[in-house]
Coordinates of C-alpha atoms in Angstrom, one line a residue:
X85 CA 115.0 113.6 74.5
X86 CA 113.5 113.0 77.8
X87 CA 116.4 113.9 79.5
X88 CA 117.5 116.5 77.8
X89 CA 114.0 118.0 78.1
X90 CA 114.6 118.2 82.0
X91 CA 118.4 119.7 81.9
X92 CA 116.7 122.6 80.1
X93 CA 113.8 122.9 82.6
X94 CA 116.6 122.7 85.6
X95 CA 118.6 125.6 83.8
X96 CA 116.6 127.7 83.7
X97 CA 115.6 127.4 87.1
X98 CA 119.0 128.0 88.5
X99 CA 119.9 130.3 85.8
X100 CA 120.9 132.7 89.0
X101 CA 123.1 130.3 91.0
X102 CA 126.9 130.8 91.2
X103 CA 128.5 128.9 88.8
X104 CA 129.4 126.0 91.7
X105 CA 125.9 125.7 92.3
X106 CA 125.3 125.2 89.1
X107 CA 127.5 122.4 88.6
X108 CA 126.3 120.5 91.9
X109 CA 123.2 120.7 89.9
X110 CA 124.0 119.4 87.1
X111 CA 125.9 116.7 88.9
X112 CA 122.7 115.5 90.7
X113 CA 120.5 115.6 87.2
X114 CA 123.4 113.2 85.7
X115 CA 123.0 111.3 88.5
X116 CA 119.0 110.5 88.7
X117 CA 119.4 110.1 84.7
X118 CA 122.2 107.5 85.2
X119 CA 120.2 105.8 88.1
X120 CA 117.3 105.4 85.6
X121 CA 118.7 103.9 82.8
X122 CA 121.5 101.5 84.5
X123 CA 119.4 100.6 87.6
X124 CA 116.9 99.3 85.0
X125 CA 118.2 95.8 84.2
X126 CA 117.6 95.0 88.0
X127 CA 114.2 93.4 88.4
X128 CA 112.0 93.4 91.3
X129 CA 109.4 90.9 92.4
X130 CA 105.9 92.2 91.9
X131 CA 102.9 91.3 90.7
X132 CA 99.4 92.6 88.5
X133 CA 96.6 91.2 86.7
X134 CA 95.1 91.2 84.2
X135 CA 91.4 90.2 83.1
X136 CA 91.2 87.6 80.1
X137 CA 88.0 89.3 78.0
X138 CA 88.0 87.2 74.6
X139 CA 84.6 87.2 74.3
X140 CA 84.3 90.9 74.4
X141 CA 87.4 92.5 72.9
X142 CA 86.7 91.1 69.5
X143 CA 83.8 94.0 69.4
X144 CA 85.7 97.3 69.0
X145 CA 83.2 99.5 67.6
X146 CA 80.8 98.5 70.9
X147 CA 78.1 101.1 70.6
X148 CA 78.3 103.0 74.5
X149 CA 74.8 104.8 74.5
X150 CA 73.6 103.0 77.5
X151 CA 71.9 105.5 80.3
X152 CA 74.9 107.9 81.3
X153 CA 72.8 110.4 82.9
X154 CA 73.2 109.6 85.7
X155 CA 76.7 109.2 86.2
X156 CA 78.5 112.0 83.2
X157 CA 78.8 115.0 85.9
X158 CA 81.9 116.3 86.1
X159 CA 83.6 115.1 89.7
X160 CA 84.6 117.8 91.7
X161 CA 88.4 117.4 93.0
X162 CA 88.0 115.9 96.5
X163 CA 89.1 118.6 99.0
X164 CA 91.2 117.2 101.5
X165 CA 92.8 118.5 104.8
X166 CA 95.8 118.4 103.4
X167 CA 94.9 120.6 100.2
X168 CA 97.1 123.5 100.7
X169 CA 100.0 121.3 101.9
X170 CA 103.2 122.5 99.6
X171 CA 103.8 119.8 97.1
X172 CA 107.0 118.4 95.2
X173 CA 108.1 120.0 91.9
X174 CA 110.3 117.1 90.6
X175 CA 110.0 113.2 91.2
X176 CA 111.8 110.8 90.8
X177 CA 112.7 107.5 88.8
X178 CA 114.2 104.5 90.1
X179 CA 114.7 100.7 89.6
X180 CA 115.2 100.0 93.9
X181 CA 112.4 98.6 96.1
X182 CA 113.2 100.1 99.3
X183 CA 111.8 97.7 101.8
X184 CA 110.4 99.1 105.2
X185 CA 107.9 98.9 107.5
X186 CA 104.4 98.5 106.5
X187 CA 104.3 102.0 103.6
X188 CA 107.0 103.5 104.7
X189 CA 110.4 102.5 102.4
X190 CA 113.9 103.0 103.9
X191 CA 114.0 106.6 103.0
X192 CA 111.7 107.6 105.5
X193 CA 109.2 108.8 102.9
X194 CA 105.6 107.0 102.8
X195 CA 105.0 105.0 99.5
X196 CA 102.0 104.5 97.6
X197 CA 102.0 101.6 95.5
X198 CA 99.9 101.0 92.3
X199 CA 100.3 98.4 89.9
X200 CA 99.7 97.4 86.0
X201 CA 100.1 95.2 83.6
X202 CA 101.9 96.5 80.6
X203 CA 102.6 93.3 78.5
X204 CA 103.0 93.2 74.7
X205 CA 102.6 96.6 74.6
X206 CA 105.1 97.7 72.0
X207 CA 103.2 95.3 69.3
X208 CA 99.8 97.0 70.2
X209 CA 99.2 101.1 69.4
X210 CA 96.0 100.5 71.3
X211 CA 97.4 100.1 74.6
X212 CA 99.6 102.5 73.8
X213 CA 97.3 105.0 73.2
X214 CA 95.5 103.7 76.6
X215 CA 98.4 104.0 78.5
X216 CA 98.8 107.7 77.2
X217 CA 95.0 108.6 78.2
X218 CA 95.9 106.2 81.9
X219 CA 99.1 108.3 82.7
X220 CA 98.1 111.8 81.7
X221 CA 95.0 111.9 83.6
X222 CA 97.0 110.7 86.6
X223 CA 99.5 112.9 86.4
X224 CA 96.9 115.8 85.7
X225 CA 95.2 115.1 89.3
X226 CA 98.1 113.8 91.0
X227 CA 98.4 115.5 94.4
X228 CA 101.0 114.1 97.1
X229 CA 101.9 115.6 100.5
X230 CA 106.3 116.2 101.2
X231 CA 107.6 113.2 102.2
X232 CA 104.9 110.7 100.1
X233 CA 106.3 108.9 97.0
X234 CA 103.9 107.2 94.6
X235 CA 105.6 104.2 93.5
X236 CA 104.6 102.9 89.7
X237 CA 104.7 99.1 89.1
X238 CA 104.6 97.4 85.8
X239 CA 104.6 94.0 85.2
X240 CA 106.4 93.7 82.0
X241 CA 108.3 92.3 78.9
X242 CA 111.7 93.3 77.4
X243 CA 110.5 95.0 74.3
X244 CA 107.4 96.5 76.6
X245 CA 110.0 97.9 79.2
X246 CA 112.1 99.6 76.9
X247 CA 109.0 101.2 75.6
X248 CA 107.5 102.0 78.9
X249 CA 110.4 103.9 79.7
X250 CA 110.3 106.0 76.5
X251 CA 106.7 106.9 77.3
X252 CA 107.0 107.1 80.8
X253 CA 110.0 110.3 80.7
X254 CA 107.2 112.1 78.9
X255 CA 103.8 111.0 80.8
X256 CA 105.8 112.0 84.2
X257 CA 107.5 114.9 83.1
X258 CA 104.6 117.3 84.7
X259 CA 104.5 115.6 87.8
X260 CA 104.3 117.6 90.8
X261 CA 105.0 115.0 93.5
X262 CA 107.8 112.4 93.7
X263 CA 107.4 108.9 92.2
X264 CA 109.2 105.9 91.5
X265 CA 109.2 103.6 88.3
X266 CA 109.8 99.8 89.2
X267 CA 109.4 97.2 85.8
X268 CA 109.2 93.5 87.0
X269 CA 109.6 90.3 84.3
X270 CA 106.4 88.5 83.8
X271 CA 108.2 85.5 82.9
X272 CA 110.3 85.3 86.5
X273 CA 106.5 86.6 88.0
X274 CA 105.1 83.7 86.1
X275 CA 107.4 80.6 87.2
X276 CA 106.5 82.0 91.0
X277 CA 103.0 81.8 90.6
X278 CA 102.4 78.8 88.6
X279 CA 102.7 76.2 91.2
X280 CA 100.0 78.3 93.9
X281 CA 97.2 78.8 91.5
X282 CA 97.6 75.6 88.7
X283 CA 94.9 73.9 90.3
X284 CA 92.1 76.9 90.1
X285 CA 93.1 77.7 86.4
X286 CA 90.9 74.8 84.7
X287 CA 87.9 76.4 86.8
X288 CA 88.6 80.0 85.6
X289 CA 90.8 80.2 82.3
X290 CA 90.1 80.5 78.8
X291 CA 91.5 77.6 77.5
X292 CA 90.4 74.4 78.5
X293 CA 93.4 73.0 80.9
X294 CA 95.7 74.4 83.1
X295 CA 98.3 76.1 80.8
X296 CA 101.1 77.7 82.7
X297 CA 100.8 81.3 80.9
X298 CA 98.0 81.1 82.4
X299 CA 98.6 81.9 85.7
X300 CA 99.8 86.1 85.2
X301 CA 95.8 86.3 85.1
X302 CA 95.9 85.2 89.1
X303 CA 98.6 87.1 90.4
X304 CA 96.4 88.8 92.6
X305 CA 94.6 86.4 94.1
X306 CA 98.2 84.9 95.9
X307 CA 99.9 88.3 95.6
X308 CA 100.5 88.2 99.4
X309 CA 102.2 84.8 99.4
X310 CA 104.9 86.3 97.2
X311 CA 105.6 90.3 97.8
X312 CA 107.7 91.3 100.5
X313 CA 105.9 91.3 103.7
X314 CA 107.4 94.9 104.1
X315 CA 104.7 95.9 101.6
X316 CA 101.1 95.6 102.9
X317 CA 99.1 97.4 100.4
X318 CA 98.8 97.7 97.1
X319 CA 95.9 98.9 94.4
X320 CA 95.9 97.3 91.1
X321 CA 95.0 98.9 88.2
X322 CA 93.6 97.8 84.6
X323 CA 95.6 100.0 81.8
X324 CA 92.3 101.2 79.9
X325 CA 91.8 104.2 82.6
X326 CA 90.9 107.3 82.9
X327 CA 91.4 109.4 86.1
X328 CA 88.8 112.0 87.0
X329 CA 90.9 112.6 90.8
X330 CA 93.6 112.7 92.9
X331 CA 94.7 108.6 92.6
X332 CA 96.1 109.4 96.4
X333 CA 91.8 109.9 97.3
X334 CA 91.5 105.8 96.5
X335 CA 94.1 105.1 98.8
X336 CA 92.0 106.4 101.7
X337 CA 89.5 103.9 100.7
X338 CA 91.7 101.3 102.8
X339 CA 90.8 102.7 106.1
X340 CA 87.0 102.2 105.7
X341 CA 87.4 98.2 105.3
X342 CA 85.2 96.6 107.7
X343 CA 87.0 93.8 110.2
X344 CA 87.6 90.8 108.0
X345 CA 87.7 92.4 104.6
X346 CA 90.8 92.0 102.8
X347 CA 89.8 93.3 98.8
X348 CA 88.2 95.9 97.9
X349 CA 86.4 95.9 94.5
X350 CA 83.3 97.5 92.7
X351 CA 80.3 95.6 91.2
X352 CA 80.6 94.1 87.5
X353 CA 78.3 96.4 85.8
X354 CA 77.5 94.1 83.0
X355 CA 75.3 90.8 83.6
X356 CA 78.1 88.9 82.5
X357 CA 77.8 86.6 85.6
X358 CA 74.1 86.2 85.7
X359 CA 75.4 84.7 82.1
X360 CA 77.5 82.2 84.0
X361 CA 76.3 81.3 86.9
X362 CA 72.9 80.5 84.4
X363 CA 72.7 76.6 85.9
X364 CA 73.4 77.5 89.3
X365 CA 70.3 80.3 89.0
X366 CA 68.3 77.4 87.1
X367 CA 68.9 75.2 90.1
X368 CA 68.0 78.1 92.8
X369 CA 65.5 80.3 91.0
X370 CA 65.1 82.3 94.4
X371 CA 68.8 82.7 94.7
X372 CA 70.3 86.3 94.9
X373 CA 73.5 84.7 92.9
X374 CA 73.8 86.9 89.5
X375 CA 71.2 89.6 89.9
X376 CA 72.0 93.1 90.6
X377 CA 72.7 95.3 93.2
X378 CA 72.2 96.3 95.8
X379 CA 69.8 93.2 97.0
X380 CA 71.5 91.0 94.3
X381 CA 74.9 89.9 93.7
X382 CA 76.3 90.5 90.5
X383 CA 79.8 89.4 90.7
X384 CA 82.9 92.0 90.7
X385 CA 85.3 93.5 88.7
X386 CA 88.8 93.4 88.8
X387 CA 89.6 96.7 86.8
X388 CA 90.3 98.6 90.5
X389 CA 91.4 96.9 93.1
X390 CA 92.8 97.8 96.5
X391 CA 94.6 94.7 98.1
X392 CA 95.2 94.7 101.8
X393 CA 98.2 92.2 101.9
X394 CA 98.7 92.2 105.6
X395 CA 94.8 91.3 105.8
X396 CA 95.3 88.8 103.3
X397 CA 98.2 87.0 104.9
X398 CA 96.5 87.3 108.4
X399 CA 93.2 85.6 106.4
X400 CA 92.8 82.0 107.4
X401 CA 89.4 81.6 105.9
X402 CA 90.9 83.3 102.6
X403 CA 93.7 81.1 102.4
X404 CA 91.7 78.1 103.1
X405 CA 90.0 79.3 100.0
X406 CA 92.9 79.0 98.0
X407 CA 93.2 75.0 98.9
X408 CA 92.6 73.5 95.1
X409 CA 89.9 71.6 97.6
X410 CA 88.1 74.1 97.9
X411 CA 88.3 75.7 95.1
X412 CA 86.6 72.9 93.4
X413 CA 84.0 72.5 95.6
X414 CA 82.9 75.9 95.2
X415 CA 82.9 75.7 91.5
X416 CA 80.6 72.6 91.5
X417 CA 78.5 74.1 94.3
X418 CA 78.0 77.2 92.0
X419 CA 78.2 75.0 88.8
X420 CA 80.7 77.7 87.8
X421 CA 83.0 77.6 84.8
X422 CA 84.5 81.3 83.8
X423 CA 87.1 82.7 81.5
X424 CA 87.9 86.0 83.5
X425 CA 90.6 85.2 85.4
X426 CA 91.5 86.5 89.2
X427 CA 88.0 88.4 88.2
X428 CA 86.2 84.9 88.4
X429 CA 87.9 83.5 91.5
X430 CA 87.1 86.6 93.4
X431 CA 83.2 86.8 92.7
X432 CA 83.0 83.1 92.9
X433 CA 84.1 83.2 96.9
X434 CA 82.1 86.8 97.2
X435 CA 79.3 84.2 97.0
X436 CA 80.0 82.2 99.6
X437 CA 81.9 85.2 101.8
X438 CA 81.0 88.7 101.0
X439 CA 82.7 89.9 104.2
X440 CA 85.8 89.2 102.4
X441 CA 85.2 92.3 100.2
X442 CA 84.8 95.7 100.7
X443 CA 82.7 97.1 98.4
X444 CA 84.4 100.1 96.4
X445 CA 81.7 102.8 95.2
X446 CA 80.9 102.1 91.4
X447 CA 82.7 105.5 91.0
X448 CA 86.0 104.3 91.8
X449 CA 85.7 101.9 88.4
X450 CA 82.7 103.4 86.1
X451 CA 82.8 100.7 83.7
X452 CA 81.8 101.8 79.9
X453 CA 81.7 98.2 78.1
X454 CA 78.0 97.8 76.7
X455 CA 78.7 94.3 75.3
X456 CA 75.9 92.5 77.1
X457 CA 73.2 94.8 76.5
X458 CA 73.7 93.8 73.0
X459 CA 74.1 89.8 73.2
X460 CA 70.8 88.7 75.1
X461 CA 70.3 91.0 77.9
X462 CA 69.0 94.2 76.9
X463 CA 65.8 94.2 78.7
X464 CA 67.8 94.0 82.0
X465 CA 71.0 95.7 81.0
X466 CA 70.8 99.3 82.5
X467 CA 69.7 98.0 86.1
X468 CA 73.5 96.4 86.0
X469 CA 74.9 99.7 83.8
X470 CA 73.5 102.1 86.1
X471 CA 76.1 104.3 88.7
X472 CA 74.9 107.1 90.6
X473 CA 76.9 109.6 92.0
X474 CA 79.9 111.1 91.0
X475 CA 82.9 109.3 88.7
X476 CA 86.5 109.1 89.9
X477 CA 87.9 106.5 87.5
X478 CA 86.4 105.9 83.5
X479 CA 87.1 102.0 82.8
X480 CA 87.1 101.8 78.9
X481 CA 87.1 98.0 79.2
X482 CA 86.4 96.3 76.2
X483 CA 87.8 99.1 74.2
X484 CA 84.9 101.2 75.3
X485 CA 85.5 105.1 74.3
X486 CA 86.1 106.8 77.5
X487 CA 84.4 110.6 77.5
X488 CA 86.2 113.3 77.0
X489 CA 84.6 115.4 79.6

């Protein structure tokens, strides 16, 4: 229905062409349809995250009247020198990673590249939904400059991908700038990254031993070991968003990343870590470890993420940090045991090297989930809750409702 949805829009565009015209047209339509669906059983090798939260998604009906005064204006589109640039009217859909040099791909156009997670998402009409509210609100502020192509990663299953698709020739059928869909197999993503990250699982998994599913929760952290070295940057993204701008704005935020940072990342907003790193704080009671910002440190949050691969390949202290060596001594320095994932790696060695982060505006990744406030911590809750200025991106994680406005 997709399809056939854009043969009627392109008909009535050329509805005054020649009849040769017409049929060149019609030609090319066939053709980007065809390219779609047959160029889809070719995987690519990319990679996501996403954040194990057991201990908070069991609570669905989380109450989310926390202090929002601060942060519930609407944000203003950021105006850009580029704002009257003409824009595309029609993008694009394709299976092909174009390798090139640095952003560019081998068409000559620039590519943006954002990536999600979109597992078991045909058994689950909440993602589904969340996906619809994710892609919408991108599409809605999309803006892209001629000769830029946003390029959509999803990590994925077969029943998911065939889904994703579906959804996908709807979500993007507004779009005015060019994009390009690429699904990747979490299983074939999976066997790649087992053998990097087995060792730091025990330290920072749900379960208690190093079980090889596992590891699609730490694809981030040794993303640059295994992409393309043609591709050096790349923003993650959680699938419970909501986007209040242009996604091409966060981009920019890769060109204020101070010499030595290689992620950027907002603040955990919760004080879910001043929870785990509770021995650690016993131990140290002047520590900074676990309070909140902006003298403490409160951990981050892996919801948004903007990963500089060139930086992270280039990295020797961060891939010394990746040694199961020192990954252990870390954990029993900080007396550290987690559940979150890439999440938990990432504040655990923001501990120890904060100039390995750049620090994303809370904005960027406003995250709703009151859980916290509710299990022990309410008398310290809103000094981790709070966000002040204006919000770019809603985070709805731990099925949080995101506001309408």
């Amino acid at each position: 229905m997709g399809f056939l949805r854009l043969v009627v829009r392109i008909m009535g565009r050329i509805s005054t062409f020649r009849s040769y015209q017409f049929v060149l047209l019609l030609a090319a339509a066939l053709a980007v349809a065809a390219f779609y669906y047959f160029g889809s059983e070719r995987q690519n090798f990319s990679s996501t995250t996403k954040r194990i939260k057991q201990t908070q998604s069991t609570h669905n009906t989380n109450r989310n009247d926390a202090d929002l005064t601060v942060d519930t204006r609407l944000s203003p589109k950021d105006v850009s020198e580029e704002q009257g640039e003409e824009q595309q009217d029609v993008g694009g859909v394709s299976e092909e990673f174009r390798p090139g040099k640095g952003e560019i791909g081998g068409s000559g156009d620039q590519h943006y590249h954002a990536l999600m997670m979109f597992t078991k998402v045909d058994k689950s009409r909440s993602l589904q939904d969340k996906f619809r509210v994710a892609m919408l609100s991108m599409v809605k502020h999309g803006e892209f400059m001629e000769g830029e192509v946003l390029v959509l990663h999803f990590v994925s299953d077969p029943a998911s991908k065939e889904l994703g698709e579906k959804m996908l020739q709807e979500f993007l059928l507004d779009a005015t700038f060019k994009y390009e869909v690429l699904f990747h197999d979490v299983v074939d993503l999976t066997h790649k990254l087992f053998p990097i990250v087995e060792a730091m699982q025990k330290y920072f998994s749900a379960g208690s031993g190093a079980y090889y599913s596992d590891a699609i929760f730490f694809l981030s952290v040794a993303m640059h070991q295994i992409m393309p070295e043609s591709l050096t940057r790349i923003v993650q993204l959680d699938l419970d968003l909501k986007y209040r701008t242009n996604i091409r704005d966060l981009f920019k935020e890769f060109d204020r990343f101070p010499p030595g940072a290689v992620i950027g990342i907002t603040r955990e907003m919760q004080p879910v870590y001043r929870h785990t790193f509770w021995q650690y704080r016993k131990e140290n009671p002047r520590t900074r470890v676990g309070d909140p910002s902006p003298e403490g440190l409160p951990g981050f949050n892996s919801g948004v993420m903007l990963l500089d691969l060139g930086a992270m390949r280039e990295s020797a202290l961060y891939n010394q940090l990746l040694k199961p060596s020192n990954v252990a001594k870390l954990a029993d320095q900080y007396r550290f045991r987690g559940h979150l994932g890439d999440q938990d790696f990432f504040t655990m060695i923001g501990m120890e090297h904060p100039e390995l982060f750049y620090p994303l505006a809370c904005g960027w990744n406003r995250q709703l989930c009151t859980w916290w406030r509710d299990h022990g911590y309410g008398d310290v809750f809103q000094m981790y809750y709070r966000c002040e200025g204006l919000v770019y991106i809603y985070h709805g994680n731990c099925n949080s409702p995101i506001p309408d406005y």
